[in-house]
Tab-separated table of C-alpha atoms and ligand atoms in Angstrom:
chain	number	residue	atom	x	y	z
Q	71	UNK	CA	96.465	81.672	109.851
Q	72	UNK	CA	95.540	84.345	107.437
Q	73	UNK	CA	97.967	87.632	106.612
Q	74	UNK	CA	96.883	88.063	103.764
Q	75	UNK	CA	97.300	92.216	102.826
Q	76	UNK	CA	99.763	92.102	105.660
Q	77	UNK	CA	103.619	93.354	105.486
Q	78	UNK	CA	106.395	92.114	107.692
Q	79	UNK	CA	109.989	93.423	107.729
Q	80	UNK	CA	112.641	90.565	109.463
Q	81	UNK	CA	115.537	92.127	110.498
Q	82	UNK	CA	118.480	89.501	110.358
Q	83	UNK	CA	116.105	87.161	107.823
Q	84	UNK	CA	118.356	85.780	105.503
Q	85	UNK	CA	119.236	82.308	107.148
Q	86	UNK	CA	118.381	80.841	110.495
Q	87	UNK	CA	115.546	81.431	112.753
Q	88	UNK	CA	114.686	84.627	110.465
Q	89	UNK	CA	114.530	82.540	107.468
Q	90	UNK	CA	111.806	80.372	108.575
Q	91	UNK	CA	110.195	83.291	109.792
Q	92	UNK	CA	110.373	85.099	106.661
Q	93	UNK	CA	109.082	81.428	104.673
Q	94	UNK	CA	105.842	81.265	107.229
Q	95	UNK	CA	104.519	84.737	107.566
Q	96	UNK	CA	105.101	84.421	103.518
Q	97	UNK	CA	103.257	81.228	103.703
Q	98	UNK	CA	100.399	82.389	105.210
Q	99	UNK	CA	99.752	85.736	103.393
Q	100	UNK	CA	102.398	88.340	103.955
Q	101	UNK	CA	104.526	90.047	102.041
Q	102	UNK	CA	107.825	90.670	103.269
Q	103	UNK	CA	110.908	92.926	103.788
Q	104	UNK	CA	114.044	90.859	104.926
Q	105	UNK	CA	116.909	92.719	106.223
Q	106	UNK	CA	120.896	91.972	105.982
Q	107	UNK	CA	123.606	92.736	107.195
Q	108	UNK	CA	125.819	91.290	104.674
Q	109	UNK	CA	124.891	88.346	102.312
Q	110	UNK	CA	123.090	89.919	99.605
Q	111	UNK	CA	123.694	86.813	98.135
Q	112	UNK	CA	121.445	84.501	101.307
Q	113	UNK	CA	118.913	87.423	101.469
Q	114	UNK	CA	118.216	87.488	97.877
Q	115	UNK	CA	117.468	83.037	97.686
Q	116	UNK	CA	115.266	84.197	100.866
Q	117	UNK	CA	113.601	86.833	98.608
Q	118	UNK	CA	113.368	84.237	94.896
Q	119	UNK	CA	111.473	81.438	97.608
Q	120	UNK	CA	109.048	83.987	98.751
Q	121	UNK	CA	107.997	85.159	95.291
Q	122	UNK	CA	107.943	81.921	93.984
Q	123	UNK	CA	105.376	81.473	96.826
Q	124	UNK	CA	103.500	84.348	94.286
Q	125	UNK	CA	104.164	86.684	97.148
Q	126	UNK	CA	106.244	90.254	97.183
Q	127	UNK	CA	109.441	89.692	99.191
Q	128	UNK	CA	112.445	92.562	99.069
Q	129	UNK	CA	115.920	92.234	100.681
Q	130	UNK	CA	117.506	95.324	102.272
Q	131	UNK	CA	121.042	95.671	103.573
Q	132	UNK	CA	121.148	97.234	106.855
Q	133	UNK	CA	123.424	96.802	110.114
Q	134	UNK	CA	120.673	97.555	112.451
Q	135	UNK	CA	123.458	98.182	115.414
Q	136	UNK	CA	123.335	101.651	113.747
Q	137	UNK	CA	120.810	104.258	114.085
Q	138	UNK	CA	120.989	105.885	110.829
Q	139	UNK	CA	121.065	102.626	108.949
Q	140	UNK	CA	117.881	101.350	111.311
Q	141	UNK	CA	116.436	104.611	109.656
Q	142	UNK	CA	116.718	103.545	106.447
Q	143	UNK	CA	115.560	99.941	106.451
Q	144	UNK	CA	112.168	101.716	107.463
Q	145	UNK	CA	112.149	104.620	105.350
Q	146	UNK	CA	112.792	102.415	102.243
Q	147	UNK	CA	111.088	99.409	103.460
Q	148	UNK	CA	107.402	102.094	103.441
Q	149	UNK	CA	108.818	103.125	100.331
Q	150	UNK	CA	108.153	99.122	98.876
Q	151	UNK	CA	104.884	98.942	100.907
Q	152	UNK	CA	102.344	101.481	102.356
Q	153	UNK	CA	102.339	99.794	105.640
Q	154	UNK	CA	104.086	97.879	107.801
Q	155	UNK	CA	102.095	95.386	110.164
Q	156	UNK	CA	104.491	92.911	111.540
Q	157	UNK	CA	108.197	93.998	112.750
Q	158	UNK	CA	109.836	91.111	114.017
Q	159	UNK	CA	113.507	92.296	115.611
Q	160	UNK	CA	115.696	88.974	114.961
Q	161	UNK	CA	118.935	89.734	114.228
Q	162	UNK	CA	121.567	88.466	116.922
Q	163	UNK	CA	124.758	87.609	117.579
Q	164	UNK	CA	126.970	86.102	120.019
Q	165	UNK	CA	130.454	86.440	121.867
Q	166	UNK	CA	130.475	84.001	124.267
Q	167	UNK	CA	133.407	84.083	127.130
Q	168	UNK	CA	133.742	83.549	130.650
Q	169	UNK	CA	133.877	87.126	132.127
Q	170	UNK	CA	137.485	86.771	133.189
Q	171	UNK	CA	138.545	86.578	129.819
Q	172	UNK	CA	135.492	88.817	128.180
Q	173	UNK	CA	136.664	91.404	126.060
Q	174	UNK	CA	135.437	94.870	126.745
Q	175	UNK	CA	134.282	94.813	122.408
Q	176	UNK	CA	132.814	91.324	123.459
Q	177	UNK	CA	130.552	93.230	125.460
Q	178	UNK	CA	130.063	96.072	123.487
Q	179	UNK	CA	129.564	94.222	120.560
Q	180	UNK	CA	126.382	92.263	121.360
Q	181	UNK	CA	124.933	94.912	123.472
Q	182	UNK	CA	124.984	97.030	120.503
Q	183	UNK	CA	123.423	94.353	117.988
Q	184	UNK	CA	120.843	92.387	120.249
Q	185	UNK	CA	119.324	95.312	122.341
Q	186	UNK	CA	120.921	98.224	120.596
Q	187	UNK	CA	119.636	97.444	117.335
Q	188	UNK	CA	115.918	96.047	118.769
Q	189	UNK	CA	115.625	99.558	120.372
Q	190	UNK	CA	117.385	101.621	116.942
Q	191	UNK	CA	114.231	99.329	114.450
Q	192	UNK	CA	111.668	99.719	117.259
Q	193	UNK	CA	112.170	103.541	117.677
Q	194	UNK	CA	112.287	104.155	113.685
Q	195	UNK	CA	108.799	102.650	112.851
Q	196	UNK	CA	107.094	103.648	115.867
Q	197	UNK	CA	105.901	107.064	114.379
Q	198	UNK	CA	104.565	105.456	111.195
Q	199	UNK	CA	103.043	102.572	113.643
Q	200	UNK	CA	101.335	105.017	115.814
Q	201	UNK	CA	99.941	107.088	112.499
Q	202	UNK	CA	98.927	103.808	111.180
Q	203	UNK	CA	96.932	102.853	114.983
Q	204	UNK	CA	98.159	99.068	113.945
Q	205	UNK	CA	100.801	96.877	114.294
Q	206	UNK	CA	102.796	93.923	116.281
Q	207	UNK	CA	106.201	93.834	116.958
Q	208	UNK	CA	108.218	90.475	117.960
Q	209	UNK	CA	111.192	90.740	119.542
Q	210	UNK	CA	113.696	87.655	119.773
Q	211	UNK	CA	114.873	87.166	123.101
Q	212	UNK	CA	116.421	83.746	124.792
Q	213	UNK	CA	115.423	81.827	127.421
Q	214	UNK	CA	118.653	82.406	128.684
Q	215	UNK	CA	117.723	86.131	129.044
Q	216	UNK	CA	115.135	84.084	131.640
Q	217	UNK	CA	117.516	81.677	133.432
Q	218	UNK	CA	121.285	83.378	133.005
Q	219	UNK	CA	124.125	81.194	131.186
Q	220	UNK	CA	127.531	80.704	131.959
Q	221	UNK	CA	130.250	82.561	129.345
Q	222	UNK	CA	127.125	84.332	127.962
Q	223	UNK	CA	126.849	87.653	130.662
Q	224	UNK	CA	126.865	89.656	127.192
Q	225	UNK	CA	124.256	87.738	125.475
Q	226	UNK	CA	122.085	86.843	128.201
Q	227	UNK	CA	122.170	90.806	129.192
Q	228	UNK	CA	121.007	91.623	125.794
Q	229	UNK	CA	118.262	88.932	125.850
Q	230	UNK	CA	117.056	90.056	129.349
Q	231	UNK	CA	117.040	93.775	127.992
Q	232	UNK	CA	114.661	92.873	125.420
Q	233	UNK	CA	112.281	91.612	127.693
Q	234	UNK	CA	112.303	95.188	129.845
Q	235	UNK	CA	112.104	96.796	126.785
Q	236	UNK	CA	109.053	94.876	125.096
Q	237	UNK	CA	107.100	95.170	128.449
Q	238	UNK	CA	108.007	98.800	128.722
Q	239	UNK	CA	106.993	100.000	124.909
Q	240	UNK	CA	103.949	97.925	125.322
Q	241	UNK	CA	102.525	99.767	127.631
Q	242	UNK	CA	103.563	102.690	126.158
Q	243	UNK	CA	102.023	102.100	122.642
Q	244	UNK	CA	99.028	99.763	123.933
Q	245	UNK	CA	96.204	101.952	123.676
Q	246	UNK	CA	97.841	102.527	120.211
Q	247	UNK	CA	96.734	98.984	119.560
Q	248	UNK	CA	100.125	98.181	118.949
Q	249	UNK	CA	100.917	95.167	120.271
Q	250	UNK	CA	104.523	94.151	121.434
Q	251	UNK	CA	106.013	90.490	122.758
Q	252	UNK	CA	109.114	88.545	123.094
Q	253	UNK	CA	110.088	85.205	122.093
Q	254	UNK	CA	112.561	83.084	124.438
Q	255	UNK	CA	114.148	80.282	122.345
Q	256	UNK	CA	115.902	77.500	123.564
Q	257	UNK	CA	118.567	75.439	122.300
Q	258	UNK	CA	117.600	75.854	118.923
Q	259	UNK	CA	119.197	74.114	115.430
Q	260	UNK	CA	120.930	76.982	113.507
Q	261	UNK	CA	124.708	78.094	112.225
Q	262	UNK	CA	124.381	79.894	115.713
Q	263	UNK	CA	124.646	76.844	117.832
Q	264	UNK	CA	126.509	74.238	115.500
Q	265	UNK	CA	129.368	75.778	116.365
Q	266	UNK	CA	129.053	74.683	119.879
Q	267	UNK	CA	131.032	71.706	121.307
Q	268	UNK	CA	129.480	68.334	120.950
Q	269	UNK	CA	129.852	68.182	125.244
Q	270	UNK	CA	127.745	71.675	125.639
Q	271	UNK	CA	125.317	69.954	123.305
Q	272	UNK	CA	125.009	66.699	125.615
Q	273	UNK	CA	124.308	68.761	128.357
Q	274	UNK	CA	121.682	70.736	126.892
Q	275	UNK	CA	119.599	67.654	125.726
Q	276	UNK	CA	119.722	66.112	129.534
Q	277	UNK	CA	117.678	69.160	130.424
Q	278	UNK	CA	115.105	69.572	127.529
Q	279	UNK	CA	112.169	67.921	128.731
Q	280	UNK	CA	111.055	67.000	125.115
Q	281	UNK	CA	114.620	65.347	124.595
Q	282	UNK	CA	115.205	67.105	121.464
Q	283	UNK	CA	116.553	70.610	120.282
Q	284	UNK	CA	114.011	72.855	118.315
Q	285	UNK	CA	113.949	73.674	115.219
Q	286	UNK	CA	113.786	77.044	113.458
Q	287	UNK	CA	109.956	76.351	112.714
Q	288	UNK	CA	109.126	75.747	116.000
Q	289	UNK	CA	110.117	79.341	116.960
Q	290	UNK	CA	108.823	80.683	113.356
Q	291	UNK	CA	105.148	78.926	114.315
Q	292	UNK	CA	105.236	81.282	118.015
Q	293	UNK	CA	106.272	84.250	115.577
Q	294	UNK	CA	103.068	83.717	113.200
Q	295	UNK	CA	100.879	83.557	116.114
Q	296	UNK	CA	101.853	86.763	117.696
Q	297	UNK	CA	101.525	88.304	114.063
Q	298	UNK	CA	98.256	87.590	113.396
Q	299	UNK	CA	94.594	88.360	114.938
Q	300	UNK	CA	94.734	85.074	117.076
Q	301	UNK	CA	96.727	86.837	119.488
Q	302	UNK	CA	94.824	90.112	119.375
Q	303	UNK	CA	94.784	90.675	123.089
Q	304	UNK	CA	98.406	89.681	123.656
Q	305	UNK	CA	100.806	92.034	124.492
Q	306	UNK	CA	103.957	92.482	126.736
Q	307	UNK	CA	104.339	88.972	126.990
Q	308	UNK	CA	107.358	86.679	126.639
Q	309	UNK	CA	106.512	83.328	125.236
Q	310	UNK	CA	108.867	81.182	125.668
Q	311	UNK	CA	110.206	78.016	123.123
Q	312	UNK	CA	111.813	75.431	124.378
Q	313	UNK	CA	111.113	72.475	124.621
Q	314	UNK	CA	110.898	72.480	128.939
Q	315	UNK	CA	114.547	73.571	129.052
Q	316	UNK	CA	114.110	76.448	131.299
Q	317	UNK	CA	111.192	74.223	133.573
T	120	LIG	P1	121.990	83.138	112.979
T	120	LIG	O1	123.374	83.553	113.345
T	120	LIG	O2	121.805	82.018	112.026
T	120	LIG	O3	121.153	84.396	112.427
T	120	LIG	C1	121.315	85.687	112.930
T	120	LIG	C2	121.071	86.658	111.789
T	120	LIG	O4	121.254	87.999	112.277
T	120	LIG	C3	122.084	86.463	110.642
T	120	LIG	O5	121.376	86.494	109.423
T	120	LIG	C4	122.977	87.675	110.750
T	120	LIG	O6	123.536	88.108	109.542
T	120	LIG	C5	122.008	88.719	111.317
T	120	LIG	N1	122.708	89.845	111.930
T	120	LIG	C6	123.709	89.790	112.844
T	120	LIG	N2	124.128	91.040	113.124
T	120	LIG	C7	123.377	91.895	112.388
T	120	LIG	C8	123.319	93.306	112.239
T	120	LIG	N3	124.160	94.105	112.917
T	120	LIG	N4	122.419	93.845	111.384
T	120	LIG	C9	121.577	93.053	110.688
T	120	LIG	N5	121.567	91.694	110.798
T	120	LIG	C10	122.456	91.139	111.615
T	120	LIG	O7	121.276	82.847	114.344
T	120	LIG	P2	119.826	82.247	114.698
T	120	LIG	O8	120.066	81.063	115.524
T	120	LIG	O9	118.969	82.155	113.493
T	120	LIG	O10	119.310	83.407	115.676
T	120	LIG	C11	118.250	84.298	115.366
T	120	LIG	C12	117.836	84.994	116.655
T	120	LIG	O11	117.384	84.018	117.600
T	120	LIG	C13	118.970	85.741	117.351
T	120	LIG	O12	118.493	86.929	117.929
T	120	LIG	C14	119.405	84.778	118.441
T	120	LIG	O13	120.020	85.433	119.514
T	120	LIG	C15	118.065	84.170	118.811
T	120	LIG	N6	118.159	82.885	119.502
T	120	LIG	C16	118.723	81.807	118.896
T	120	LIG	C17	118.789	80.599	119.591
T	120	LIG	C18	119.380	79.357	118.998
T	120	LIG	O14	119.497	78.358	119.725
T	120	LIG	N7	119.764	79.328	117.738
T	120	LIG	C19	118.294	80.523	120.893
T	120	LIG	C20	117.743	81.646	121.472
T	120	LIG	C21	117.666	82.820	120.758
């Protein structure tokens, strides 16, 4: 897939899912912004890989829960690059508890990273998206956004928030020829779910059709698809990853 002259910003790119996003839109053409939260460290490996790919590839720190700091990921991130054509919203977190014992900042906490911090990214490029008549936003949701999960009412909230909210700024910014869709991943390898009990895991598997988890490329491949022309009249969609899991 080509992207080549195309810019992507990843928020939450230094390791994980947003890694391998970073490494494929890189791969195929773009130059990239990844945003952090914290390792400068991560981010800037992320950032030596991509230019030793003879691409451009800049790291800026940014806790996208915040408005102000959302700002300025996308003030300086035009300030690297004239344009931006590919935003994909990936940072997340988890808190998972049964409700009973969910703490209020449990809640608060991953409502104001997941869908929060999609909407603060989202709202602070739109303008320059809009001026530009181009672009395609990705937001990362979760299948269980889709389905519900037990001890994740926070996360799976979040997830199903950012499904309402890419159908509802897609058809807002359509005719814009912006283009906006969601990703649901599965059970997906990543320092996210290793942490996870070795049962939880067992029981996963029994319900992936495929019989395996995914891997952080096989979400990264759905990401380059939606960012380039091949899915040109695509938008509002969720497309979900997952090996059957949710089937
Ligand atoms: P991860 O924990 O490895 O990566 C998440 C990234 O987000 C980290 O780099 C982290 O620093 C960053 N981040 C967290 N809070 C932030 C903030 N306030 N500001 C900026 N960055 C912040 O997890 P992952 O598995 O790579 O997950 C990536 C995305 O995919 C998340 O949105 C997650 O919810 C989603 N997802 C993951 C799975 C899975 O099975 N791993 C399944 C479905 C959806």
């Amino acid at each position: 897939m080509n992207l080549n002259g195309k810019n992507a910003i990843i928020t939450g790119g230094s390791r994980g899912i947003g890694k391998e996003i970073a490494l494929i839109l890189a791969k195929n053409g773009a130059d990239i912004v990844i945003n952090y939260s914290n390792n400068a460290k991560k981010a800037t490996e992320v950032v030596d890989m991509i230019k030793d790919m003879g691409r451009n590839a800049y790291a800026i720190k940014a806790d996208i829960s915040k408005m102000d700091e959302a700002k300025k990921l996308i003030k300086e991130a035009y300030e690297k690059f004239e344009k931006i054509d590919i935003l994909v919203n990936n940072a997340g977190i988890t808190r998972d508890n049964l409700i009973m014992r969910m703490k209020e900042e449990e809640w608060d906490d991953v409502i104001e990273v997941n869908l929060k911090g999609t909407f603060n990214v989202s709202k602070s490029i739109i303008r320059k998206m809009m001026k530009q008549k181009s672009g395609s936003i990705i937001n990362i949701s979760s299948v269980v956004g889709i389905t519900g999960n037990p001890g994740q009412c926070n996360y799976a909230a979040s997830k199903a928030g950012i499904i309402g909210f890419t159908k509802s700024l897609s058809k807002e910014i359509g005719k814009k020829n912006i283009r906006v869709n969601a990703i649901a991943p599965g059970f997906i390898q990543t320092e996210m779910t290793d942490n996870l009990n070795e049962d939880i895991k067992e029981e996963y598997l029994k319900n992936i059709s495929l019989g395996k988890f995914g891997s952080a490329l096989d979400v990264a491949n759905a990401v380059l698809f939606l960012s380039s022309d091949l899915s040109q009249y695509i938008t509002g969609q969720t497309i979900v990853v997952d090996g059957g899991l949710s089937v």
